[in-house]
mmCIF file of C-alpha atoms in Angstrom:
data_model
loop_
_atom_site.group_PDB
_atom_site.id
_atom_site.type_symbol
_atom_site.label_atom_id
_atom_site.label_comp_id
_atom_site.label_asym_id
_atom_site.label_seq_id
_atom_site.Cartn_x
_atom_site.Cartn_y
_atom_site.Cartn_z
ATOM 1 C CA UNK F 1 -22.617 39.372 -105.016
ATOM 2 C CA UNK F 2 -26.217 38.034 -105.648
ATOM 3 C CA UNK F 3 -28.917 40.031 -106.998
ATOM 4 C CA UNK F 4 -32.994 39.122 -106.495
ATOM 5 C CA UNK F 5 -35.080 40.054 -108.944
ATOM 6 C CA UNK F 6 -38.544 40.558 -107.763
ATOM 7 C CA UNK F 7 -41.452 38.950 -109.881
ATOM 8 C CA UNK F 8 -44.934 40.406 -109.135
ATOM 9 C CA UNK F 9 -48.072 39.574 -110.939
ATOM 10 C CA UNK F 10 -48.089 41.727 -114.308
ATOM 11 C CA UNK F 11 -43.938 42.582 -114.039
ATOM 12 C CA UNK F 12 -42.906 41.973 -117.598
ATOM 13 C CA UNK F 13 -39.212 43.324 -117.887
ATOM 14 C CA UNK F 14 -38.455 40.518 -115.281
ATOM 15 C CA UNK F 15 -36.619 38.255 -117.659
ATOM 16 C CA UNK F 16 -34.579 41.244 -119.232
ATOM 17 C CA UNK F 17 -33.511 41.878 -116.076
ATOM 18 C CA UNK F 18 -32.258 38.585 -115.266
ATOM 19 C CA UNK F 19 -30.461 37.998 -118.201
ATOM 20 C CA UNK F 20 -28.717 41.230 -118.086
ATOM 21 C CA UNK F 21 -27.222 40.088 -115.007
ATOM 22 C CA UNK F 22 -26.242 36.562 -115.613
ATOM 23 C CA UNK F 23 -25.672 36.180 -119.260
ATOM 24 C CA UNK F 24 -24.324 39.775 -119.682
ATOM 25 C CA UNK F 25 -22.451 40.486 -116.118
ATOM 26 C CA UNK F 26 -21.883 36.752 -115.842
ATOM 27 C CA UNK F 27 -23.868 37.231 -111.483
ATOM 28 C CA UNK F 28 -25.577 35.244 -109.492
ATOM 29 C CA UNK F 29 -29.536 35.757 -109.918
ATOM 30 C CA UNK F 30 -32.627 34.773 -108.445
ATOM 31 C CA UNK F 31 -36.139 35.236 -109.593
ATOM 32 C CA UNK F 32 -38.139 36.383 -105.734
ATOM 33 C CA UNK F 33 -42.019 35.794 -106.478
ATOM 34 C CA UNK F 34 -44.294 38.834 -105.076
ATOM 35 C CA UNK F 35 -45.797 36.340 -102.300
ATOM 36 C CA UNK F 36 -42.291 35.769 -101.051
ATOM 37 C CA UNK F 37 -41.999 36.869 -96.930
ATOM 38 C CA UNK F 38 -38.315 36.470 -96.190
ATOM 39 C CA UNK F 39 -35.324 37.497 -98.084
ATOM 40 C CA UNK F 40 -31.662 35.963 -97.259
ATOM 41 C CA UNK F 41 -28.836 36.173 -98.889
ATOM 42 C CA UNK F 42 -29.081 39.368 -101.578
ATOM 43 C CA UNK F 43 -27.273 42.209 -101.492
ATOM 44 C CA UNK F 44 -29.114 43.931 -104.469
ATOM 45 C CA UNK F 45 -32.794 43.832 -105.107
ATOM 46 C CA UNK F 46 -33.999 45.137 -108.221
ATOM 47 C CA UNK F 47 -38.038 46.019 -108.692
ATOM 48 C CA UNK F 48 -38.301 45.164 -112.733
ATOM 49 C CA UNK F 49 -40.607 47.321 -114.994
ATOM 50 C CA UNK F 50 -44.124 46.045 -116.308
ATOM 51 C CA UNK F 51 -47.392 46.636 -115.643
ATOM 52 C CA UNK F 52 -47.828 45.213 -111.517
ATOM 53 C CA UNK F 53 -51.993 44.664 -110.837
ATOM 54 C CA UNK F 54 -52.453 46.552 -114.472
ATOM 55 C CA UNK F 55 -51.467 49.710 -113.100
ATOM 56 C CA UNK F 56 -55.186 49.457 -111.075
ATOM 57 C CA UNK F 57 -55.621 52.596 -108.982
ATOM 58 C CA UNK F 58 -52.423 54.049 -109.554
ATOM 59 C CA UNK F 59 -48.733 52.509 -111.088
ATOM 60 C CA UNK F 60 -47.379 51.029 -108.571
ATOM 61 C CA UNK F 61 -49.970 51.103 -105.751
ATOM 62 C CA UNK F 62 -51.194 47.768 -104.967
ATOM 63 C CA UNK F 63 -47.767 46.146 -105.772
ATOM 64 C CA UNK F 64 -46.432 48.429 -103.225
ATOM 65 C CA UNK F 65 -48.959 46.283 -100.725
ATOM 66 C CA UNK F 66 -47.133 42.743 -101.829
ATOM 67 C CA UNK F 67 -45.874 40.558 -98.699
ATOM 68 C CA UNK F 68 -42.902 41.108 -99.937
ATOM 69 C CA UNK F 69 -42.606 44.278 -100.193
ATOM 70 C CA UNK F 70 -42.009 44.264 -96.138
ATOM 71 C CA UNK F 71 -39.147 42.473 -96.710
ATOM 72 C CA UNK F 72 -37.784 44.695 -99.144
ATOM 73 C CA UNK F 73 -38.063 47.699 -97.472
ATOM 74 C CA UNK F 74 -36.608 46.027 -94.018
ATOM 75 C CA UNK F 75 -33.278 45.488 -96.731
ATOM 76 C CA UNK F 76 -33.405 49.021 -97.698
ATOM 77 C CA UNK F 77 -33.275 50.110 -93.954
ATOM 78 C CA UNK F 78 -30.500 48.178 -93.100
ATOM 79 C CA UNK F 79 -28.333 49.882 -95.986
ATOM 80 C CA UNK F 80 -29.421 46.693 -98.865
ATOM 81 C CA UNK F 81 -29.113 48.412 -102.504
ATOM 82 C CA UNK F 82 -32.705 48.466 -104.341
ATOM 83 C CA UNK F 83 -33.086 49.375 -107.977
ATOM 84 C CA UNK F 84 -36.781 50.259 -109.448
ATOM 85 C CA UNK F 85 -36.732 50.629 -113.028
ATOM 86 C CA UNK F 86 -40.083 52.087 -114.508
ATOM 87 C CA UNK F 87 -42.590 50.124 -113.083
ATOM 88 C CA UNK F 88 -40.131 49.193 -110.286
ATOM 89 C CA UNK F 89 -39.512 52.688 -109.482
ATOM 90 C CA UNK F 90 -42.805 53.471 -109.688
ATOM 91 C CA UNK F 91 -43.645 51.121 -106.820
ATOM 92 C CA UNK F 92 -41.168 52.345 -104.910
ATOM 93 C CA UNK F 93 -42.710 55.776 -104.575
ATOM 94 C CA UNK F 94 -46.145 54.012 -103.313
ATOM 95 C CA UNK F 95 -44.154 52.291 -100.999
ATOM 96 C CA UNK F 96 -42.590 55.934 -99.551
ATOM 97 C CA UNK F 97 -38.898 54.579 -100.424
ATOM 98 C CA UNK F 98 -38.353 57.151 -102.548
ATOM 99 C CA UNK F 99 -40.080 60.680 -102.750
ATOM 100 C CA UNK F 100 -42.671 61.756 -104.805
ATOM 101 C CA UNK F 101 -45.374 60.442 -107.070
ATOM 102 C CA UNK F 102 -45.693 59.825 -110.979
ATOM 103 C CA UNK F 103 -48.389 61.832 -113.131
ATOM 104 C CA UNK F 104 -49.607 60.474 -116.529
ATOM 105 C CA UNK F 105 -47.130 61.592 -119.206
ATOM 106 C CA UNK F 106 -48.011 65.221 -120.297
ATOM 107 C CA UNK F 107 -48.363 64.518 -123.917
ATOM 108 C CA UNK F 108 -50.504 62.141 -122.988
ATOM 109 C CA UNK F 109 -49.046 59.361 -125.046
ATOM 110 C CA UNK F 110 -47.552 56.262 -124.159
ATOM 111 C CA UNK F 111 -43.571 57.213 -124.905
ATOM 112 C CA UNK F 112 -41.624 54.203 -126.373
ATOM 113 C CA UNK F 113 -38.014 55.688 -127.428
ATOM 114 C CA UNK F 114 -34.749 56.100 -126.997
ATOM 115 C CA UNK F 115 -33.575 59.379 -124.633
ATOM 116 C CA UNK F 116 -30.558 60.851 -123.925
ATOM 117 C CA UNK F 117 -29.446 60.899 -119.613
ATOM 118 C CA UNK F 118 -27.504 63.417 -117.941
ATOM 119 C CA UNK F 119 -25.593 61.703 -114.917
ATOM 120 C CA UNK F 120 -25.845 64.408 -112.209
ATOM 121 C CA UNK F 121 -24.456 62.018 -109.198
ATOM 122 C CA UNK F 122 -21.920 59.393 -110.176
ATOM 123 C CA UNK F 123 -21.146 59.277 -106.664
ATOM 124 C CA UNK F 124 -23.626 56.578 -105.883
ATOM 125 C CA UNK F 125 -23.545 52.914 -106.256
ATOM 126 C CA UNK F 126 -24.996 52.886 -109.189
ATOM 127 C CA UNK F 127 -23.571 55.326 -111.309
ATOM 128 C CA UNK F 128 -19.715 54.930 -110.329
ATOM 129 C CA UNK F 129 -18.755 53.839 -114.131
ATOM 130 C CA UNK F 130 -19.464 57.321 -115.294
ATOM 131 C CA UNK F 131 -18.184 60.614 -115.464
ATOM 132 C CA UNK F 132 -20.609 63.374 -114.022
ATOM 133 C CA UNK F 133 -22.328 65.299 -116.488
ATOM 134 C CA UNK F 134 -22.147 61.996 -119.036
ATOM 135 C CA UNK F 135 -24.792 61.543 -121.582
ATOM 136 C CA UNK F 136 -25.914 58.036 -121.627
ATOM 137 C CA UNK F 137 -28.562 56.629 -123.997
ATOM 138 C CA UNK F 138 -31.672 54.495 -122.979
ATOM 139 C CA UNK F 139 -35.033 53.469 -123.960
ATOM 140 C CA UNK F 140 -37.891 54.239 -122.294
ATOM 141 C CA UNK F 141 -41.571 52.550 -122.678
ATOM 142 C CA UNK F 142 -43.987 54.145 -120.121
ATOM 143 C CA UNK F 143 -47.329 55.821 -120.151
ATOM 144 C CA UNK F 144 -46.694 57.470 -115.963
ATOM 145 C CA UNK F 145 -43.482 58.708 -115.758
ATOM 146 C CA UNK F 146 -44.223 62.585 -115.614
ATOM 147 C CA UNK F 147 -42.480 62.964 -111.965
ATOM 148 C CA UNK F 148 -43.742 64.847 -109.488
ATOM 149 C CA UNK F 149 -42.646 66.641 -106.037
ATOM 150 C CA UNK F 150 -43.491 69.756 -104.601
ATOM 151 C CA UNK F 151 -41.160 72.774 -104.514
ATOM 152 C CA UNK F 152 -39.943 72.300 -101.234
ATOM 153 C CA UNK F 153 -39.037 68.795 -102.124
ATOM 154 C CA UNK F 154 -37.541 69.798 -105.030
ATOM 155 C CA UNK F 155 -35.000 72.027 -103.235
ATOM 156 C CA UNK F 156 -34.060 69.078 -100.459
ATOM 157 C CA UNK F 157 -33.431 66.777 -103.245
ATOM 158 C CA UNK F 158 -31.060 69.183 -105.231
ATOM 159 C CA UNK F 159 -29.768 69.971 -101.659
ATOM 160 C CA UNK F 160 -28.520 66.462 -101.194
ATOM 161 C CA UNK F 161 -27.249 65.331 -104.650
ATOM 162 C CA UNK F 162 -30.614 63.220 -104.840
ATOM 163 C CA UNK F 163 -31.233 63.647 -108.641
ATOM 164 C CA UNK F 164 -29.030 61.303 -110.431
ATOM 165 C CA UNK F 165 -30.464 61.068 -114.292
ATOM 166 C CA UNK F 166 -32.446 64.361 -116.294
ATOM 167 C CA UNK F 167 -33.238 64.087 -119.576
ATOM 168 C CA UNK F 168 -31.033 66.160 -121.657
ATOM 169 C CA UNK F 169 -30.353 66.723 -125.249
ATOM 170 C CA UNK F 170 -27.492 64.785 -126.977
ATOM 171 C CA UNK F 171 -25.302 67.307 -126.221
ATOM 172 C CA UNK F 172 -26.190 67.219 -122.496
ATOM 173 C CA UNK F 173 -28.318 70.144 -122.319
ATOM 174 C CA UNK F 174 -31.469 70.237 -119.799
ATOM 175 C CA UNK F 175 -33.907 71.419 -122.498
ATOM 176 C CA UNK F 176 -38.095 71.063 -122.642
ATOM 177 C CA UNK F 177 -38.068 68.930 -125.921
ATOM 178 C CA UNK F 178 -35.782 66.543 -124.577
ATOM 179 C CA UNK F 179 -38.043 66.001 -121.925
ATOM 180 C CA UNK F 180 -40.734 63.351 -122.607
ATOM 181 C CA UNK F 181 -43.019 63.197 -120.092
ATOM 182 C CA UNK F 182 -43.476 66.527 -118.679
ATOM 183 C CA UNK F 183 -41.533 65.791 -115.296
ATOM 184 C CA UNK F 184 -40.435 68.577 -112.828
ATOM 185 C CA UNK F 185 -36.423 69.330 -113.533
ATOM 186 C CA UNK F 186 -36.686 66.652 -116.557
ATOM 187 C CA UNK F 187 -36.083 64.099 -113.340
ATOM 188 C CA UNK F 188 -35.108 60.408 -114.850
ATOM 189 C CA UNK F 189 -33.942 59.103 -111.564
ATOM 190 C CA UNK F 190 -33.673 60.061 -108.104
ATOM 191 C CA UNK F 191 -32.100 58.437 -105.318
ATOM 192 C CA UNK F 192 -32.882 58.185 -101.495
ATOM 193 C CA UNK F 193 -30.846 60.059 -99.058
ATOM 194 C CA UNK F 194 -29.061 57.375 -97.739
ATOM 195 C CA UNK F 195 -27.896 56.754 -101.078
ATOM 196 C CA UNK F 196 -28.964 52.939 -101.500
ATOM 197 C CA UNK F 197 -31.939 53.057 -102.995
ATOM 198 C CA UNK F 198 -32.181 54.390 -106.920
ATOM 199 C CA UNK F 199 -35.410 54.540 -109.091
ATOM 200 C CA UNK F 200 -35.512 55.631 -112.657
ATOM 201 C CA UNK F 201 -37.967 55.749 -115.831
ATOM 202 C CA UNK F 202 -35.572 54.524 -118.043
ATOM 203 C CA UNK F 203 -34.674 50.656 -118.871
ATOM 204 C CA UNK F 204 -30.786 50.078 -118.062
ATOM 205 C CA UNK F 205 -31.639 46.333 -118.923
ATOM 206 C CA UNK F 206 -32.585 47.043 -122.599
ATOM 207 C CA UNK F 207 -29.480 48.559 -123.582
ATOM 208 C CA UNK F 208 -26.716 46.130 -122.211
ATOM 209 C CA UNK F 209 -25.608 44.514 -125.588
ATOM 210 C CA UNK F 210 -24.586 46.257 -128.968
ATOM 211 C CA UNK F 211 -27.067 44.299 -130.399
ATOM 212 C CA UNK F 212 -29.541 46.273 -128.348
ATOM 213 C CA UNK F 213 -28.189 49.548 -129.790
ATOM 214 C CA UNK F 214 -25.858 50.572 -126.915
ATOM 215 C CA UNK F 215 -24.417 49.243 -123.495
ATOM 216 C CA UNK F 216 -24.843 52.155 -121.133
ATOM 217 C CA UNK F 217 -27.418 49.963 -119.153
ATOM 218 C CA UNK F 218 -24.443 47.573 -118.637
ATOM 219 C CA UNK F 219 -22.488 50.359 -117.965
ATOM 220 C CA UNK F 220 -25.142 50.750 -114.648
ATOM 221 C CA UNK F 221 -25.135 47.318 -113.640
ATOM 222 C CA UNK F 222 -21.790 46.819 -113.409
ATOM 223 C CA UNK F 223 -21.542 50.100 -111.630
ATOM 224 C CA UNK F 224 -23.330 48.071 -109.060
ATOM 225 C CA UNK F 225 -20.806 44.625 -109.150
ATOM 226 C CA UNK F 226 -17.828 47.576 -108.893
ATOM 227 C CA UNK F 227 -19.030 49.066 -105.716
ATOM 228 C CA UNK F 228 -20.120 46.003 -103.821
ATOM 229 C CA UNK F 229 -16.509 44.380 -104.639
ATOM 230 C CA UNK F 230 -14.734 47.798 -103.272
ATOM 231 C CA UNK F 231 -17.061 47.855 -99.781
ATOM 232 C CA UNK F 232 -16.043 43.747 -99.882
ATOM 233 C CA UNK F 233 -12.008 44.750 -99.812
ATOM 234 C CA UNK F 234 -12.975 47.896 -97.791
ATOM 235 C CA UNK F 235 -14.786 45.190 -95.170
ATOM 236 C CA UNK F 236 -11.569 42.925 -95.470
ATOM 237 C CA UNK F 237 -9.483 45.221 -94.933
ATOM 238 C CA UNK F 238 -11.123 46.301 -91.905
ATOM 239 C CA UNK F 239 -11.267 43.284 -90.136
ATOM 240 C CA UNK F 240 -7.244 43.107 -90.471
ATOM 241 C CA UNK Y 1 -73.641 47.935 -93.691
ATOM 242 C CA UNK Y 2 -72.460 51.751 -94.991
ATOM 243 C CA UNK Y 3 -71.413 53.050 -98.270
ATOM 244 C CA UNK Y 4 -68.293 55.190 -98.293
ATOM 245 C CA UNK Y 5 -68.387 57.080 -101.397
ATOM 246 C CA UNK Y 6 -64.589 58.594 -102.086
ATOM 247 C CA UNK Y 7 -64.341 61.216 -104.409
ATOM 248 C CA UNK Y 8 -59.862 61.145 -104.988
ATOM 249 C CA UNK Y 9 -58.915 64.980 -106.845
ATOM 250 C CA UNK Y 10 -55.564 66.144 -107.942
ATOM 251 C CA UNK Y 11 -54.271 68.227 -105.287
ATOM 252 C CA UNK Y 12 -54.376 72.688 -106.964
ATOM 253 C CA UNK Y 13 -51.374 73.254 -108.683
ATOM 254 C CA UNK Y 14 -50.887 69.417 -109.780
ATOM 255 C CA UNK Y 15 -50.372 69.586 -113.475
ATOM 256 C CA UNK Y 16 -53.473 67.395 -115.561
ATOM 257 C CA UNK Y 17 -52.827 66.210 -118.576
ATOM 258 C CA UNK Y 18 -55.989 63.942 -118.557
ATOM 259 C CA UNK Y 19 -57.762 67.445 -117.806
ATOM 260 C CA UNK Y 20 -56.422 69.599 -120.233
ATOM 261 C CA UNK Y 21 -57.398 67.143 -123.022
ATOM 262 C CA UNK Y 22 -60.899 67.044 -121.453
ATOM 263 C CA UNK Y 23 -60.975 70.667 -121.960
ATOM 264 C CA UNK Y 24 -59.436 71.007 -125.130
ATOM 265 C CA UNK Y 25 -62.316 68.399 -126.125
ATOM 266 C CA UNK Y 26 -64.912 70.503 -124.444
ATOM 267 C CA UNK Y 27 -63.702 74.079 -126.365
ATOM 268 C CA UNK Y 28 -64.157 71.681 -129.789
ATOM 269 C CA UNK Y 29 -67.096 71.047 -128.705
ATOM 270 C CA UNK Y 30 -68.180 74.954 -128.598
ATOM 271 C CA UNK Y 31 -68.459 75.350 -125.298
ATOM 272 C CA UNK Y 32 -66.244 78.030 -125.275
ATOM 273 C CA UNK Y 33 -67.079 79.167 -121.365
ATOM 274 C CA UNK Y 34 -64.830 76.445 -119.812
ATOM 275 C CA UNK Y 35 -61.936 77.201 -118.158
ATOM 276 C CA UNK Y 36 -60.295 74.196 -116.387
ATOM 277 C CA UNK Y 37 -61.106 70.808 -115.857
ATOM 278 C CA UNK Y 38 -60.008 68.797 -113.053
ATOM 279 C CA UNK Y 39 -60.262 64.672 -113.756
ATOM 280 C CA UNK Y 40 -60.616 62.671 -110.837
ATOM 281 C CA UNK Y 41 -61.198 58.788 -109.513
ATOM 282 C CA UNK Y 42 -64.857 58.050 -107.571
ATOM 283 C CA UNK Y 43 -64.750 54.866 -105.584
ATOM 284 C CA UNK Y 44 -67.981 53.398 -103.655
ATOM 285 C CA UNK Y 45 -66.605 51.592 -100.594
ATOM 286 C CA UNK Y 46 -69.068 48.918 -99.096
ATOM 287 C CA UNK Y 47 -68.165 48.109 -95.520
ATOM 288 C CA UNK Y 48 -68.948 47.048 -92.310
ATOM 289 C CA UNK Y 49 -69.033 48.945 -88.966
ATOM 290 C CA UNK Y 50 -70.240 49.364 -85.894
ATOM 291 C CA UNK Y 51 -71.855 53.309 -86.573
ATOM 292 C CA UNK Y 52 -71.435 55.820 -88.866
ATOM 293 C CA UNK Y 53 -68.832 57.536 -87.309
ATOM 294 C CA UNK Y 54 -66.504 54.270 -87.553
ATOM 295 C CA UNK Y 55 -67.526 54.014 -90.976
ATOM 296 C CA UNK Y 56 -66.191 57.420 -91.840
ATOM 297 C CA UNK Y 57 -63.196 56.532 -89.792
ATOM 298 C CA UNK Y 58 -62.076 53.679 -91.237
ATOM 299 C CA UNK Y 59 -62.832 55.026 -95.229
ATOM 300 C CA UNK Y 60 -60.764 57.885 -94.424
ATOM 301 C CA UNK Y 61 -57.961 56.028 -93.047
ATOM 302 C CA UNK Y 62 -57.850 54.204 -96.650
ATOM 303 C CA UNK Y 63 -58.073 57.075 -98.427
ATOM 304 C CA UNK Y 64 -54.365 58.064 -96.754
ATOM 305 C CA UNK Y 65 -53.012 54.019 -97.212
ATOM 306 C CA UNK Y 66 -54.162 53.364 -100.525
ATOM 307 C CA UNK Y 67 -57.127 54.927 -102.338
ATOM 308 C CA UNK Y 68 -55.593 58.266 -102.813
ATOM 309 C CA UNK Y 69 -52.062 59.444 -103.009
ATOM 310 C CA UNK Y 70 -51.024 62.023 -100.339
ATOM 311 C CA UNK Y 71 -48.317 63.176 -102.422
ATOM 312 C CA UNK Y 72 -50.580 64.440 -105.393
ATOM 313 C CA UNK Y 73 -53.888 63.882 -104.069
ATOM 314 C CA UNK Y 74 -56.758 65.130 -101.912
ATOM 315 C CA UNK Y 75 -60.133 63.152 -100.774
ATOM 316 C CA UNK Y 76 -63.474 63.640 -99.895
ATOM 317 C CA UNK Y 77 -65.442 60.447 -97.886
ATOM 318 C CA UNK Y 78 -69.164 61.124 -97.751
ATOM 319 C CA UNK Y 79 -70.635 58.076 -95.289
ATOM 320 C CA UNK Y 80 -74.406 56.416 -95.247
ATOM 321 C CA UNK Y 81 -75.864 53.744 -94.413
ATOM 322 C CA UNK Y 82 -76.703 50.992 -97.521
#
């Protein structure tokens, strides 16, 4: 499978991204610049974290705008699997590909650290190397990533399995302390409906080496080579 | 030529940190009478149309694109000519 990485102006986990997935996962990658107007050939995108336009007006907001970002979502409607990490997922909330909208951090400090995941839903295509109710380990490095929906939101996304990470305790409990950013449910990640497009807070790409104090982030993106060999063999199999 | 001046608030019930701290700074202050405050974004809009109504129009419409947030957000658009 081949993965685009998309490049806008101020994206600075770009390059982490990339090297996750060839040097670590050993995949096909492209670096897709913001300007970009056609996408061929990708079967995962991935919106890397940073700081797009210097977070002007809101995270997010006028890198949700980019020409290519018309592109993108015509690949999410047509099934294509996007990941936004942090800044990535942040954009994809401006760009209504994912519900709700990110508040500054409650503490009101920018949160650099390591936090501990619950996997709620490793039924998706990203999650399918772990167990449900798994603690994972990642850093995060973000100053808007207190997540917001209404109530009635809330309830449709619990509804439909749509909350895949919360921030839990090491021990897996849902807990206010282990919660560091003040988001509704202690909401990491959160996935669309249709189940192909995943945004979360947390940097997968920054923990995919023991040498970067743990692999769960490899864990994720080879969640993602699993499933797209398993709908390849499904396909084959199908047209026998 | 009009000037679209766009007051963007956090929609009641929206958690604010940035307006909490305010207020905390406010109580060290002494002013012990406050009770909430709200922090929000004021953007002047310079722009071209053919009348005022237009003008109101069109800022509006940008308010719900790109200058506020519908999911957390609210707007005001006051419209005059300058």
């Amino acid at each position: 499978m081949r993965f685009g990485v998309i490049v806008f102006p101020g994206s600075n986990c770009d390059q982490d991204v990339y090297y996750a997935l060839k040097e670590v996962l050993g995949q096909p990658v492209d670096y897709l610049w913001y300007a970009e107007t056609r996408l061929k050939g990708y079967d995962c995108l991935i919106l890397p974290g940073g700081f797009s336009y210097g977070d002007y007006l809101r995270p997010g907001a006028i890198a949700s705008l980019s020409p290519i970002m018309t592109a993108v979502k015509d690949f999410a409607l047509e099934g294509g699997l996007v990941l936004g990490i942090c800044n990535g997922f942040q954009i994809l909330l401006e760009a209504g590909l994912l519900p709700g909208a990110m508040l500054r951090n409650r503490c009101l400090q920018f949160r650099c650290q390591d936090v501990y995941l619950k996997v709620e839903n490793n039924t998706t295509p990203f999650t399918g190397r772990f167990a449900r109710g798994q603690v994972l380990r990642m850093p995060i490095a973000h100053n808007e990533g207190n997540y917001y929906v209404d109530p009635a939101t809330l309830g449709r996304l619990k509804e439909k399995n749509q909350i895949v990470f919360r921030y839990s305790n090491p021990e897996g409990e849902i807990t206010p302390a282990a919660n560091p950013n003040g988001s509704v449910d202690n909401i990491a990640g959160v996935i669309n409906e249709e189940g192909n497009i995943l945004g979360l807070m947390p940097h997968p790409e920054r923990c995919v080496e023991e040498l970067l104090s743990g692999t769960d982030g490899r864990e994720l993106f080879a969640s993602i080579v699993d499933w797209w060999a398993q709908q390849g063999l499904r396909g084959l199999s199908n047209s026998f | 030529m009009y000037l679209a001046r766009v007051h963007v608030t956090l929609k009641t019930g929206v958690m604010d940190p940035q307006g909490e701290a305010v207020k905390q700074g406010l109580l060290t202050l002494g002013y012990q009478g406050v009770k909430e405050v709200r922090v929000g974004k004021y953007l002047e809009v310079r722009l071209e149309a053919p009348d005022e109504e237009e003008a109101r129009h069109r800022a509006e419409e940008m308010c719900r694109r790109l200058l506020a947030n519908p999911v957390l957000e609210d707007y005001i658009v006051e419209v005059a000519e300058g």
